[in-house]
mmCIF file of N, CA and C and ligand atoms in Angstrom:
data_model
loop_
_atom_site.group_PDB
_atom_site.id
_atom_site.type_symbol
_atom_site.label_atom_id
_atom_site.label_comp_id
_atom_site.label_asym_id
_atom_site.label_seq_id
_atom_site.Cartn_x
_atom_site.Cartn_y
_atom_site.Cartn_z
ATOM 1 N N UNK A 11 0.836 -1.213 0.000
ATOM 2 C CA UNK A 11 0.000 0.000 0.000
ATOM 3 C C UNK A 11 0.866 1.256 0.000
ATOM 4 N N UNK A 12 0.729 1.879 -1.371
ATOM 5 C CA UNK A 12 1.473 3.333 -1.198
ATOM 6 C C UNK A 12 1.734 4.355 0.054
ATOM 7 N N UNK A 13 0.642 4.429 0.575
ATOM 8 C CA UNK A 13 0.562 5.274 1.435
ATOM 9 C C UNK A 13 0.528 5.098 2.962
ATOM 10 N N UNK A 14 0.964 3.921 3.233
ATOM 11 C CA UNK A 14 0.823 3.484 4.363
ATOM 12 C C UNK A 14 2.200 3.323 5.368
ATOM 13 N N UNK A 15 2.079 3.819 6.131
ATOM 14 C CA UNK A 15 3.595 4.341 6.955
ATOM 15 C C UNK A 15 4.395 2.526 7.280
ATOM 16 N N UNK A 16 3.576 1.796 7.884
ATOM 17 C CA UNK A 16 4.138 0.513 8.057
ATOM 18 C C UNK A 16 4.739 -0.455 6.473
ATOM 19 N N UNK A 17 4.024 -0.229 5.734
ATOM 20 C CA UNK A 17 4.034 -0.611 4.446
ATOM 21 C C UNK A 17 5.704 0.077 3.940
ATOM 22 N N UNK A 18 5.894 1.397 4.443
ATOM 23 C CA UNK A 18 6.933 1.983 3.884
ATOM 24 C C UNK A 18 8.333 1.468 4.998
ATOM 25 N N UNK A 19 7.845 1.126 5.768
ATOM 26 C CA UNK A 19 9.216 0.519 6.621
ATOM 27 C C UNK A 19 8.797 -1.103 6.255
ATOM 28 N N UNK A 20 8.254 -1.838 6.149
ATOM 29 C CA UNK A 20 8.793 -3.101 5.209
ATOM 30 C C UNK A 20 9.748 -3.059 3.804
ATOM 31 N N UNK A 21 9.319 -1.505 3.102
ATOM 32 C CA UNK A 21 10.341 -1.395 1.733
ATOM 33 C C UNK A 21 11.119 -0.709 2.484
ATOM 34 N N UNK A 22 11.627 -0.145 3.880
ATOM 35 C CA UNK A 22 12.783 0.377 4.245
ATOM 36 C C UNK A 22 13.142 2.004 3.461
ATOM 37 N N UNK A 23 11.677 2.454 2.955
ATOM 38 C CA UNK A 23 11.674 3.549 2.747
ATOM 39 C C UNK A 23 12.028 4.775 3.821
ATOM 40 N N UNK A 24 11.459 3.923 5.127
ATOM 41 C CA UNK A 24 10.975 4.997 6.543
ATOM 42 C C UNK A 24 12.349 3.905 7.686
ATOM 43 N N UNK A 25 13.137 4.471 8.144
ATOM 44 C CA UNK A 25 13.985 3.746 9.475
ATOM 45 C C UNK A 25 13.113 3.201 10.030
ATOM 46 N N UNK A 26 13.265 1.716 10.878
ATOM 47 C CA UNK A 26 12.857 1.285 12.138
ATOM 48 C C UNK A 26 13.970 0.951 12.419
ATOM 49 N N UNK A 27 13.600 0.578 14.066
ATOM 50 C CA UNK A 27 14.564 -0.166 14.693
ATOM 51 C C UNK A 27 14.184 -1.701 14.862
ATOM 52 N N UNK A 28 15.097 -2.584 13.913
ATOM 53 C CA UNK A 28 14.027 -3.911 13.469
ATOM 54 C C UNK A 28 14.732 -4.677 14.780
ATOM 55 N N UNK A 29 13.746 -5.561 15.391
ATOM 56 C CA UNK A 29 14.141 -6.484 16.430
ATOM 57 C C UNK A 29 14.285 -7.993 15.794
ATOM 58 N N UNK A 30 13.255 -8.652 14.690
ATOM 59 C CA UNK A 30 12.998 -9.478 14.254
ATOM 60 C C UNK A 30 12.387 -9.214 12.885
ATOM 61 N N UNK A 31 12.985 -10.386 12.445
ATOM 62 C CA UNK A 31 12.222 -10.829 11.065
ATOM 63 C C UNK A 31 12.268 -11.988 10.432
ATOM 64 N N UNK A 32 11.070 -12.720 9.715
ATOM 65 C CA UNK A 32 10.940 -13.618 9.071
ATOM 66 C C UNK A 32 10.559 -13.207 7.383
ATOM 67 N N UNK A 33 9.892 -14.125 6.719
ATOM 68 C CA UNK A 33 10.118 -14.223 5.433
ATOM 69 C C UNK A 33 8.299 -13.279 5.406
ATOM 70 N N UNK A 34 7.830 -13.586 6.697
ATOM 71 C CA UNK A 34 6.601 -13.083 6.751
ATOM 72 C C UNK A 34 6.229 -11.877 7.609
ATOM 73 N N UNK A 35 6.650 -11.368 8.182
ATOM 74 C CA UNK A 35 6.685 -10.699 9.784
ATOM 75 C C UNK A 35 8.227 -9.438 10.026
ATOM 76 N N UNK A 36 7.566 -8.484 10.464
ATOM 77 C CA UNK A 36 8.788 -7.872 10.728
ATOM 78 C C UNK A 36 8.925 -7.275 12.302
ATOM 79 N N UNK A 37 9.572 -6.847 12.973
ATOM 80 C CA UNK A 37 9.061 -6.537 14.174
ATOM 81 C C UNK A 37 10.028 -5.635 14.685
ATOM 82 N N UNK A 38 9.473 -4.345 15.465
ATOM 83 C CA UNK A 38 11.013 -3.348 15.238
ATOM 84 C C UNK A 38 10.053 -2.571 16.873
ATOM 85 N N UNK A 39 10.829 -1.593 16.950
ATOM 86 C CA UNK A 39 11.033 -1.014 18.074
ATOM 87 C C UNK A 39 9.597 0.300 17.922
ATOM 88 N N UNK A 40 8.576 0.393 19.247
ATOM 89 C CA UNK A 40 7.580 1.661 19.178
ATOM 90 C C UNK A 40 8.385 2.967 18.912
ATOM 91 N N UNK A 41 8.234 3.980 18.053
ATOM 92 C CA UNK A 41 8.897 5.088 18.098
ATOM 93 C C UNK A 41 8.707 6.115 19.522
ATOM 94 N N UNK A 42 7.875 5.657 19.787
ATOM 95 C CA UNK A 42 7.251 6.449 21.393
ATOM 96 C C UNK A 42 6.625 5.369 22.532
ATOM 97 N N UNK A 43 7.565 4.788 22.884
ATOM 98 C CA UNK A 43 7.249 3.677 23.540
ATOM 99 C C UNK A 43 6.587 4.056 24.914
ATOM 100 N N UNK A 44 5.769 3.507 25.506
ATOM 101 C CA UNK A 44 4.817 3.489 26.617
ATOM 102 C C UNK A 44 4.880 2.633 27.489
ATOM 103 N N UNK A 45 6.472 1.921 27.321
ATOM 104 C CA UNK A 45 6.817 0.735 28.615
ATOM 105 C C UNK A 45 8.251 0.954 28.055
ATOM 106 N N UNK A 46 9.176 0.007 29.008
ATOM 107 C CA UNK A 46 10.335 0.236 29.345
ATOM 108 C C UNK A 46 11.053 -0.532 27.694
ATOM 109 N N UNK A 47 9.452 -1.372 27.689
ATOM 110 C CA UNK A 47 10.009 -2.255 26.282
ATOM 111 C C UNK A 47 8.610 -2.520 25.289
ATOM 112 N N UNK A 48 8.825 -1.662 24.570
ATOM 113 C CA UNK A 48 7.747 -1.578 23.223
ATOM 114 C C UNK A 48 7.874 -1.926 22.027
ATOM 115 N N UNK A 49 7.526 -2.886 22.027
ATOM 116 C CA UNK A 49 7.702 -3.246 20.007
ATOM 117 C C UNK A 49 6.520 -3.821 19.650
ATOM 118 N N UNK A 50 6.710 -3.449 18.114
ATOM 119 C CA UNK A 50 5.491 -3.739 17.381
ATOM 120 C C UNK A 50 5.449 -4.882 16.504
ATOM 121 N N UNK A 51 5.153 -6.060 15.921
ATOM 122 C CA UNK A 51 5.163 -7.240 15.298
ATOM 123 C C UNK A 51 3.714 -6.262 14.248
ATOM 124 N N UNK A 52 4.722 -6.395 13.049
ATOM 125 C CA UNK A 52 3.394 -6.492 11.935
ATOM 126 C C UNK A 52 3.750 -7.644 10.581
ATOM 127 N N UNK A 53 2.741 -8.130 10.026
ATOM 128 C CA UNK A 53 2.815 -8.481 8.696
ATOM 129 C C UNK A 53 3.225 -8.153 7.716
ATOM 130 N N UNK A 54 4.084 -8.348 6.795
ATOM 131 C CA UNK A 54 4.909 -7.476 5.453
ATOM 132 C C UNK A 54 3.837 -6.797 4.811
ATOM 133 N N UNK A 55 2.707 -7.870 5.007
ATOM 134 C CA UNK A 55 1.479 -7.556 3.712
ATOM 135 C C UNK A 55 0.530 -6.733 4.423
ATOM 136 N N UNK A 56 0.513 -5.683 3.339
ATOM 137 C CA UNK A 56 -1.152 -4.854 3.996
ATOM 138 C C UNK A 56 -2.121 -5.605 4.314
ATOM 139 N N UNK A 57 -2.645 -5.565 5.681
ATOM 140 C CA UNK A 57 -3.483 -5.551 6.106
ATOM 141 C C UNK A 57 -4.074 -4.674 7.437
ATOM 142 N N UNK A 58 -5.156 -3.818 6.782
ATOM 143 C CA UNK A 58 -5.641 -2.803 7.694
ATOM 144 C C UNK A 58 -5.773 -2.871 8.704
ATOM 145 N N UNK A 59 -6.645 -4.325 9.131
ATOM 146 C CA UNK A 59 -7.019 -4.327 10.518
ATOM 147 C C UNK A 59 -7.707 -5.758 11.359
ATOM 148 N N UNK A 60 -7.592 -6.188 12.079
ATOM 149 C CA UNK A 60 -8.381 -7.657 12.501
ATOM 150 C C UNK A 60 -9.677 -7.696 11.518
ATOM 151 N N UNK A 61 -10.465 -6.699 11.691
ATOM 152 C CA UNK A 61 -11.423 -6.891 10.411
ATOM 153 C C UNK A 61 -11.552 -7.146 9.245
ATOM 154 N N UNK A 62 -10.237 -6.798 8.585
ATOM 155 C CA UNK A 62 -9.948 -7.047 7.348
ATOM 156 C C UNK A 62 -9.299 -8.395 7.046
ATOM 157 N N UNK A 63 -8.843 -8.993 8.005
ATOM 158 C CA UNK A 63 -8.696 -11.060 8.326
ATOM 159 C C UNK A 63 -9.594 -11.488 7.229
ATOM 160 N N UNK A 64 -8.543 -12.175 6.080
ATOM 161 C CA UNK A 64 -9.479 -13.667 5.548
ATOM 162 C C UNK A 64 -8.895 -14.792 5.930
ATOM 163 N N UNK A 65 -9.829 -15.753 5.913
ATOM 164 C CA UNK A 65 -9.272 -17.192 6.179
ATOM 165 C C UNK A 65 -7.991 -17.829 5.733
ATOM 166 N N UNK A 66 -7.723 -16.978 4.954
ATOM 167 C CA UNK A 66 -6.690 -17.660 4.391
ATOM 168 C C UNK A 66 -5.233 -16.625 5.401
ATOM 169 N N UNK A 67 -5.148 -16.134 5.857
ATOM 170 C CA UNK A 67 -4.473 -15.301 6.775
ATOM 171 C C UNK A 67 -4.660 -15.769 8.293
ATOM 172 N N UNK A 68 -5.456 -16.415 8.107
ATOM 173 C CA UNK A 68 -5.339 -17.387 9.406
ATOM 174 C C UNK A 68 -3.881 -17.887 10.567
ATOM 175 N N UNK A 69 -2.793 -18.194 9.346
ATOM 176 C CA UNK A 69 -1.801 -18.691 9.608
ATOM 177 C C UNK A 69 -0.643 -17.417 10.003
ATOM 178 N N UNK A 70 -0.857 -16.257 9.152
ATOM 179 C CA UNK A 70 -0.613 -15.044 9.507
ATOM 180 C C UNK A 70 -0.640 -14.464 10.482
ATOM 181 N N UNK A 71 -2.136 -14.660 10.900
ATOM 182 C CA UNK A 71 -2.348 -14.197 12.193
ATOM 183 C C UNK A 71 -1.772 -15.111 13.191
ATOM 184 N N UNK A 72 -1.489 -16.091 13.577
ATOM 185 C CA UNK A 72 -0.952 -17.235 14.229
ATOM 186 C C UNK A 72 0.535 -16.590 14.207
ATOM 187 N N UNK A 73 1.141 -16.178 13.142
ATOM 188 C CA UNK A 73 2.349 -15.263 13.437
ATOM 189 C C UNK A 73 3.435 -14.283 14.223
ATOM 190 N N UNK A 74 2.163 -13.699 14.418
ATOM 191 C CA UNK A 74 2.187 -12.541 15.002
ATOM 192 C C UNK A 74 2.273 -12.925 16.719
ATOM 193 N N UNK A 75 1.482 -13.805 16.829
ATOM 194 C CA UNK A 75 1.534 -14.288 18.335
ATOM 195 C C UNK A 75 2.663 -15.057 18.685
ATOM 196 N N UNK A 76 3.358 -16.080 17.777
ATOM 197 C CA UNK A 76 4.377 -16.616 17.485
ATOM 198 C C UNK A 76 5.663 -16.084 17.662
ATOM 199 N N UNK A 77 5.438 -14.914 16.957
ATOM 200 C CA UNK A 77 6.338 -14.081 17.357
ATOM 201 C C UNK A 77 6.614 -13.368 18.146
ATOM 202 N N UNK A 78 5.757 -13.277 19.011
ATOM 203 C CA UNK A 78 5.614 -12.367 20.102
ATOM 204 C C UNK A 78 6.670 -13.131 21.333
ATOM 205 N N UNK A 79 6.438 -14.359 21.641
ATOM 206 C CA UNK A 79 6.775 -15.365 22.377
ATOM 207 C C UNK A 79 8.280 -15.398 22.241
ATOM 208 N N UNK A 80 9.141 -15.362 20.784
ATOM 209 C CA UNK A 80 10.409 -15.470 20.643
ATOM 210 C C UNK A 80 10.798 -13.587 20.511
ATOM 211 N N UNK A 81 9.943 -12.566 20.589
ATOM 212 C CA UNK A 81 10.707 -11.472 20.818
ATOM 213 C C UNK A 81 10.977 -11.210 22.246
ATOM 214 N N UNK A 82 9.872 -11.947 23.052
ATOM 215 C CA UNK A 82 9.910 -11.683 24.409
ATOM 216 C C UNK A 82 10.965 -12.412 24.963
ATOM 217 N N UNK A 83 11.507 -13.985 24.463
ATOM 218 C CA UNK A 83 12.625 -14.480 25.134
ATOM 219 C C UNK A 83 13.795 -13.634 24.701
ATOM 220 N N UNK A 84 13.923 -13.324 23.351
ATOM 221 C CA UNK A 84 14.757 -12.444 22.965
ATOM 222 C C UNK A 84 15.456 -11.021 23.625
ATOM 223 N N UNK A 85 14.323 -10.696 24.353
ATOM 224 C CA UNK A 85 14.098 -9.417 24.982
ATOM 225 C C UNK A 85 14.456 -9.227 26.320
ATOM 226 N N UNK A 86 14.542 -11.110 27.399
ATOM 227 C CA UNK A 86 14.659 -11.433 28.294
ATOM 228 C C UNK A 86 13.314 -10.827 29.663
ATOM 229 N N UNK A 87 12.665 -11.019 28.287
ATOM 230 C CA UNK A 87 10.882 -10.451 29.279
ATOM 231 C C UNK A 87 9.626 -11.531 29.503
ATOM 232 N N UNK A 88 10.483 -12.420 28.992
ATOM 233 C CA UNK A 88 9.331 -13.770 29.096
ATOM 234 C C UNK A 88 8.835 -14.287 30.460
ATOM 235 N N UNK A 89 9.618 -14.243 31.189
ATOM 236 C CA UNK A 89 9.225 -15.078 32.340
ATOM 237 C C UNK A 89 8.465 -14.033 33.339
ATOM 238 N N UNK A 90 8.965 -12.614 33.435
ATOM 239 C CA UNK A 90 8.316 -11.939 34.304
ATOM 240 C C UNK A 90 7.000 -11.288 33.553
ATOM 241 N N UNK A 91 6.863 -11.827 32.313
ATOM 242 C CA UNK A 91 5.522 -11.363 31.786
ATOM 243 C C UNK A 91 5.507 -10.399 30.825
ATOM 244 N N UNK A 92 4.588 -10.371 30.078
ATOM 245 C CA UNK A 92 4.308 -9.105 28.834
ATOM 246 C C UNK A 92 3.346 -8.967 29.176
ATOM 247 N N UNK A 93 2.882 -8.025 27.693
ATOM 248 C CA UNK A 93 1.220 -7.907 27.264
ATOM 249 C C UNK A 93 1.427 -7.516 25.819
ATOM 250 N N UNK A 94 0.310 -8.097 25.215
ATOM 251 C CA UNK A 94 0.255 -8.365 23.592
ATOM 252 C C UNK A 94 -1.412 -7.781 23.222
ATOM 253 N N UNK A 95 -1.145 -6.358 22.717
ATOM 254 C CA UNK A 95 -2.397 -5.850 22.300
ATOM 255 C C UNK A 95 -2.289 -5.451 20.821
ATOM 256 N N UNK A 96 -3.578 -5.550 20.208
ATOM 257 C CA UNK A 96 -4.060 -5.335 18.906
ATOM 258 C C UNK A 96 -5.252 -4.656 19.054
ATOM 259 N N UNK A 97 -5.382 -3.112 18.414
ATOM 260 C CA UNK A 97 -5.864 -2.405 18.927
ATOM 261 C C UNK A 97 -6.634 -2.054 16.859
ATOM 262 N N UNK A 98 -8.389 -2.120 17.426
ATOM 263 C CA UNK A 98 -8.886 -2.068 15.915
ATOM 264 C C UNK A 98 -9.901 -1.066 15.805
ATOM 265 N N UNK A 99 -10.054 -0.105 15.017
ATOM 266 C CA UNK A 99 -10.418 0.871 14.608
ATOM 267 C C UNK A 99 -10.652 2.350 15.446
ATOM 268 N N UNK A 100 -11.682 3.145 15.796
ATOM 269 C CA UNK A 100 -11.713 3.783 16.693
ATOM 270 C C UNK A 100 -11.944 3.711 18.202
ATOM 271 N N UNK A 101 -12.515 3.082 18.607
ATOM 272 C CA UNK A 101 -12.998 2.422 19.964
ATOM 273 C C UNK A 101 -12.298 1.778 20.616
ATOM 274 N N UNK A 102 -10.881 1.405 19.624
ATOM 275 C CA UNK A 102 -9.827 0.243 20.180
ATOM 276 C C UNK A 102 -8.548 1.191 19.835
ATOM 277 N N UNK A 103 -8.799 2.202 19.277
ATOM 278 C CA UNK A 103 -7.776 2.742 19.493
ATOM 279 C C UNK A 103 -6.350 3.113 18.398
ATOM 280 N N UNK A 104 -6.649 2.448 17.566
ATOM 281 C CA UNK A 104 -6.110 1.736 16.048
ATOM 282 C C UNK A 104 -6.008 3.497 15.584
ATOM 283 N N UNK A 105 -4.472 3.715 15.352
ATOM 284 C CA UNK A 105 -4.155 4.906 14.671
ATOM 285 C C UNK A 105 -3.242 4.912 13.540
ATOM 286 N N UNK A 106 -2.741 3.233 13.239
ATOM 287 C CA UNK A 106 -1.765 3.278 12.111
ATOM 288 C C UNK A 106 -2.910 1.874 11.443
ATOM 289 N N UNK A 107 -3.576 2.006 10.150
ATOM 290 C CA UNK A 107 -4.123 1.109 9.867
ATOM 291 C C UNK A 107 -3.357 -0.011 8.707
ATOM 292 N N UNK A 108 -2.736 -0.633 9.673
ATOM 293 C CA UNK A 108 -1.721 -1.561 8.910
ATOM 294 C C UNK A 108 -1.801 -2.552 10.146
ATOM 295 N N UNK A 109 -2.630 -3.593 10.105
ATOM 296 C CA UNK A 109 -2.715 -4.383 11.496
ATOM 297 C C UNK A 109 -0.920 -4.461 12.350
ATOM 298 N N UNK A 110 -1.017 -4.250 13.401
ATOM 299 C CA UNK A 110 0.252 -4.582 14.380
ATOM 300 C C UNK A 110 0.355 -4.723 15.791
ATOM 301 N N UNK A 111 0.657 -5.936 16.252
ATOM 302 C CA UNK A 111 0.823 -6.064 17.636
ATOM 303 C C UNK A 111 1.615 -5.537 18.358
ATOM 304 N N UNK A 112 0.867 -4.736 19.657
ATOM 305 C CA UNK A 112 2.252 -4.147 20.615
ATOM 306 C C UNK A 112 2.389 -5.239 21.368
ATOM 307 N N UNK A 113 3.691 -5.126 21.480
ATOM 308 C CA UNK A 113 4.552 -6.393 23.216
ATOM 309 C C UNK A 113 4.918 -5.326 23.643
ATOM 310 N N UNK A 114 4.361 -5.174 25.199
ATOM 311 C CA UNK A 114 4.877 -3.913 25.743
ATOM 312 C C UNK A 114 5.283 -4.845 27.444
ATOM 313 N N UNK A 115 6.449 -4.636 28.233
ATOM 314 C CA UNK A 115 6.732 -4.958 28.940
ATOM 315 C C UNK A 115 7.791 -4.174 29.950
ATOM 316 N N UNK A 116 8.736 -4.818 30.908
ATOM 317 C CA UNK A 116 9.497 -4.203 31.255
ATOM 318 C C UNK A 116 9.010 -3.437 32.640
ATOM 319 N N UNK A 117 7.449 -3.628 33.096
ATOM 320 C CA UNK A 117 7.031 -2.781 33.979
ATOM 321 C C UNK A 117 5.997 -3.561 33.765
ATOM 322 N N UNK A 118 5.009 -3.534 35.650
ATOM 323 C CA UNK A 118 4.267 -4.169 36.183
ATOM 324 C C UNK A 118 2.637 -3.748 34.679
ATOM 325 N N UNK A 119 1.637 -4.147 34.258
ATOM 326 C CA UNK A 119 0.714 -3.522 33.530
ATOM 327 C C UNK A 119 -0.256 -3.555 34.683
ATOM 328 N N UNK A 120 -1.141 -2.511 34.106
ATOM 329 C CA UNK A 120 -2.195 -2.322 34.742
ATOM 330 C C UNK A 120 -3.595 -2.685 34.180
ATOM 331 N N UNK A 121 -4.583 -3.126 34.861
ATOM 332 C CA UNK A 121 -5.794 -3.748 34.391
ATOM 333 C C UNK A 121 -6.719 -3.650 34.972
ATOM 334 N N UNK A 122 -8.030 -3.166 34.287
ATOM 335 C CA UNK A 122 -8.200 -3.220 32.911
ATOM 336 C C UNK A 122 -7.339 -2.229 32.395
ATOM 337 N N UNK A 123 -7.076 -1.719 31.344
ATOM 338 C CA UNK A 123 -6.237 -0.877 30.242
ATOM 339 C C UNK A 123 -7.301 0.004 29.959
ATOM 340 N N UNK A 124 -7.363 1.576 30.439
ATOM 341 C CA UNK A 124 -7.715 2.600 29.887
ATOM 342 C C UNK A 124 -8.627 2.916 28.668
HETATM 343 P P1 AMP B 220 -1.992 2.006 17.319
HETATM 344 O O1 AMP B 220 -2.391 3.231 18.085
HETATM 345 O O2 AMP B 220 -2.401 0.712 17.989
HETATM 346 O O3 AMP B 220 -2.441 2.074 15.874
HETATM 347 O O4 AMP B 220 -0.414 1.967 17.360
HETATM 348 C C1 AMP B 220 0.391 2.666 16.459
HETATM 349 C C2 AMP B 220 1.756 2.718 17.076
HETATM 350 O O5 AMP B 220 2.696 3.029 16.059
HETATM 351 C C3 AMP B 220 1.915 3.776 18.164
HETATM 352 O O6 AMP B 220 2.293 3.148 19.395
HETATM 353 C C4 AMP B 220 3.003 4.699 17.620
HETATM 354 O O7 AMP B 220 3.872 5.190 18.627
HETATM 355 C C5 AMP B 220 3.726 3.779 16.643
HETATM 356 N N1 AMP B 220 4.443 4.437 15.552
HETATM 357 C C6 AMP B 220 4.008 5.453 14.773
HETATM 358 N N2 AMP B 220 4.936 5.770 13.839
HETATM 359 C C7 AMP B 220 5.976 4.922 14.033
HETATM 360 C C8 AMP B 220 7.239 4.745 13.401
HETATM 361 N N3 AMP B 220 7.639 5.505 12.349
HETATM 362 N N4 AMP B 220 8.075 3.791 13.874
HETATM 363 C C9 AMP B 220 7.706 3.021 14.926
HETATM 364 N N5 AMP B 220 6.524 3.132 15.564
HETATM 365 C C10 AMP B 220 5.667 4.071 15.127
HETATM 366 ZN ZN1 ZN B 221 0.550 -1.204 5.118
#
Protein backbone atom coordinates (compact mmCIF):
# COMPACT_ATOMS: atom_id res chain seq x y z
CA UNK A 1 0.00 0.00 0.00
CA UNK A 2 1.47 3.33 -1.20
CA UNK A 3 0.56 5.27 1.44
CA UNK A 4 0.82 3.48 4.36
CA UNK A 5 3.59 4.34 6.96
CA UNK A 6 4.14 0.51 8.06
CA UNK A 7 4.03 -0.61 4.45
CA UNK A 8 6.93 1.98 3.88
CA UNK A 9 9.22 0.52 6.62
CA UNK A 10 8.79 -3.10 5.21
CA UNK A 11 10.34 -1.40 1.73
CA UNK A 12 12.78 0.38 4.25
CA UNK A 13 11.67 3.55 2.75
CA UNK A 14 10.98 5.00 6.54
CA UNK A 15 13.99 3.75 9.48
CA UNK A 16 12.86 1.29 12.14
CA UNK A 17 14.56 -0.17 14.69
CA UNK A 18 14.03 -3.91 13.47
CA UNK A 19 14.14 -6.48 16.43
CA UNK A 20 13.00 -9.48 14.25
CA UNK A 21 12.22 -10.83 11.06
CA UNK A 22 10.94 -13.62 9.07
CA UNK A 23 10.12 -14.22 5.43
CA UNK A 24 6.60 -13.08 6.75
CA UNK A 25 6.69 -10.70 9.78
CA UNK A 26 8.79 -7.87 10.73
CA UNK A 27 9.06 -6.54 14.17
CA UNK A 28 11.01 -3.35 15.24
CA UNK A 29 11.03 -1.01 18.07
CA UNK A 30 7.58 1.66 19.18
CA UNK A 31 8.90 5.09 18.10
CA UNK A 32 7.25 6.45 21.39
CA UNK A 33 7.25 3.68 23.54
CA UNK A 34 4.82 3.49 26.62
CA UNK A 35 6.82 0.74 28.61
CA UNK A 36 10.34 0.24 29.35
CA UNK A 37 10.01 -2.26 26.28
CA UNK A 38 7.75 -1.58 23.22
CA UNK A 39 7.70 -3.25 20.01
CA UNK A 40 5.49 -3.74 17.38
CA UNK A 41 5.16 -7.24 15.30
CA UNK A 42 3.39 -6.49 11.93
CA UNK A 43 2.82 -8.48 8.70
CA UNK A 44 4.91 -7.48 5.45
CA UNK A 45 1.48 -7.56 3.71
CA UNK A 46 -1.15 -4.85 4.00
CA UNK A 47 -3.48 -5.55 6.11
CA UNK A 48 -5.64 -2.80 7.69
CA UNK A 49 -7.02 -4.33 10.52
CA UNK A 50 -8.38 -7.66 12.50
CA UNK A 51 -11.42 -6.89 10.41
CA UNK A 52 -9.95 -7.05 7.35
CA UNK A 53 -8.70 -11.06 8.33
CA UNK A 54 -9.48 -13.67 5.55
CA UNK A 55 -9.27 -17.19 6.18
CA UNK A 56 -6.69 -17.66 4.39
CA UNK A 57 -4.47 -15.30 6.77
CA UNK A 58 -5.34 -17.39 9.41
CA UNK A 59 -1.80 -18.69 9.61
CA UNK A 60 -0.61 -15.04 9.51
CA UNK A 61 -2.35 -14.20 12.19
CA UNK A 62 -0.95 -17.24 14.23
CA UNK A 63 2.35 -15.26 13.44
CA UNK A 64 2.19 -12.54 15.00
CA UNK A 65 1.53 -14.29 18.33
CA UNK A 66 4.38 -16.62 17.48
CA UNK A 67 6.34 -14.08 17.36
CA UNK A 68 5.61 -12.37 20.10
CA UNK A 69 6.77 -15.36 22.38
CA UNK A 70 10.41 -15.47 20.64
CA UNK A 71 10.71 -11.47 20.82
CA UNK A 72 9.91 -11.68 24.41
CA UNK A 73 12.63 -14.48 25.13
CA UNK A 74 14.76 -12.44 22.97
CA UNK A 75 14.10 -9.42 24.98
CA UNK A 76 14.66 -11.43 28.29
CA UNK A 77 10.88 -10.45 29.28
CA UNK A 78 9.33 -13.77 29.10
CA UNK A 79 9.23 -15.08 32.34
CA UNK A 80 8.32 -11.94 34.30
CA UNK A 81 5.52 -11.36 31.79
CA UNK A 82 4.31 -9.11 28.83
CA UNK A 83 1.22 -7.91 27.26
CA UNK A 84 0.26 -8.36 23.59
CA UNK A 85 -2.40 -5.85 22.30
CA UNK A 86 -4.06 -5.34 18.91
CA UNK A 87 -5.86 -2.40 18.93
CA UNK A 88 -8.89 -2.07 15.91
CA UNK A 89 -10.42 0.87 14.61
CA UNK A 90 -11.71 3.78 16.69
CA UNK A 91 -13.00 2.42 19.96
CA UNK A 92 -9.83 0.24 20.18
CA UNK A 93 -7.78 2.74 19.49
CA UNK A 94 -6.11 1.74 16.05
CA UNK A 95 -4.16 4.91 14.67
CA UNK A 96 -1.76 3.28 12.11
CA UNK A 97 -4.12 1.11 9.87
CA UNK A 98 -1.72 -1.56 8.91
CA UNK A 99 -2.71 -4.38 11.50
CA UNK A 100 0.25 -4.58 14.38
CA UNK A 101 0.82 -6.06 17.64
CA UNK A 102 2.25 -4.15 20.61
CA UNK A 103 4.55 -6.39 23.22
CA UNK A 104 4.88 -3.91 25.74
CA UNK A 105 6.73 -4.96 28.94
CA UNK A 106 9.50 -4.20 31.26
CA UNK A 107 7.03 -2.78 33.98
CA UNK A 108 4.27 -4.17 36.18
CA UNK A 109 0.71 -3.52 33.53
CA UNK A 110 -2.19 -2.32 34.74
CA UNK A 111 -5.79 -3.75 34.39
CA UNK A 112 -8.20 -3.22 32.91
CA UNK A 113 -6.24 -0.88 30.24
CA UNK A 114 -7.71 2.60 29.89
P1 LIG B 1 -1.99 2.01 17.32
O1 LIG B 1 -2.39 3.23 18.09
O2 LIG B 1 -2.40 0.71 17.99
O3 LIG B 1 -2.44 2.07 15.87
O4 LIG B 1 -0.41 1.97 17.36
C1 LIG B 1 0.39 2.67 16.46
C2 LIG B 1 1.76 2.72 17.08
O5 LIG B 1 2.70 3.03 16.06
C3 LIG B 1 1.91 3.78 18.16
O6 LIG B 1 2.29 3.15 19.40
C4 LIG B 1 3.00 4.70 17.62
O7 LIG B 1 3.87 5.19 18.63
C5 LIG B 1 3.73 3.78 16.64
N1 LIG B 1 4.44 4.44 15.55
C6 LIG B 1 4.01 5.45 14.77
N2 LIG B 1 4.94 5.77 13.84
C7 LIG B 1 5.98 4.92 14.03
C8 LIG B 1 7.24 4.74 13.40
N3 LIG B 1 7.64 5.50 12.35
N4 LIG B 1 8.08 3.79 13.87
C9 LIG B 1 7.71 3.02 14.93
N5 LIG B 1 6.52 3.13 15.56
C10 LIG B 1 5.67 4.07 15.13
ZN1 LIG C 1 0.55 -1.20 5.12
Amino acid sequence: MDNCLFCKIVKGEIPADIVYENKDILGFRDIDPKAPLHILIIPKKHIESINKLKISDKHLAGELIFASKEIAKNEGIDSKGFRTIINTNEDGGQTVYHIHMHIMGGRQMKWPPG
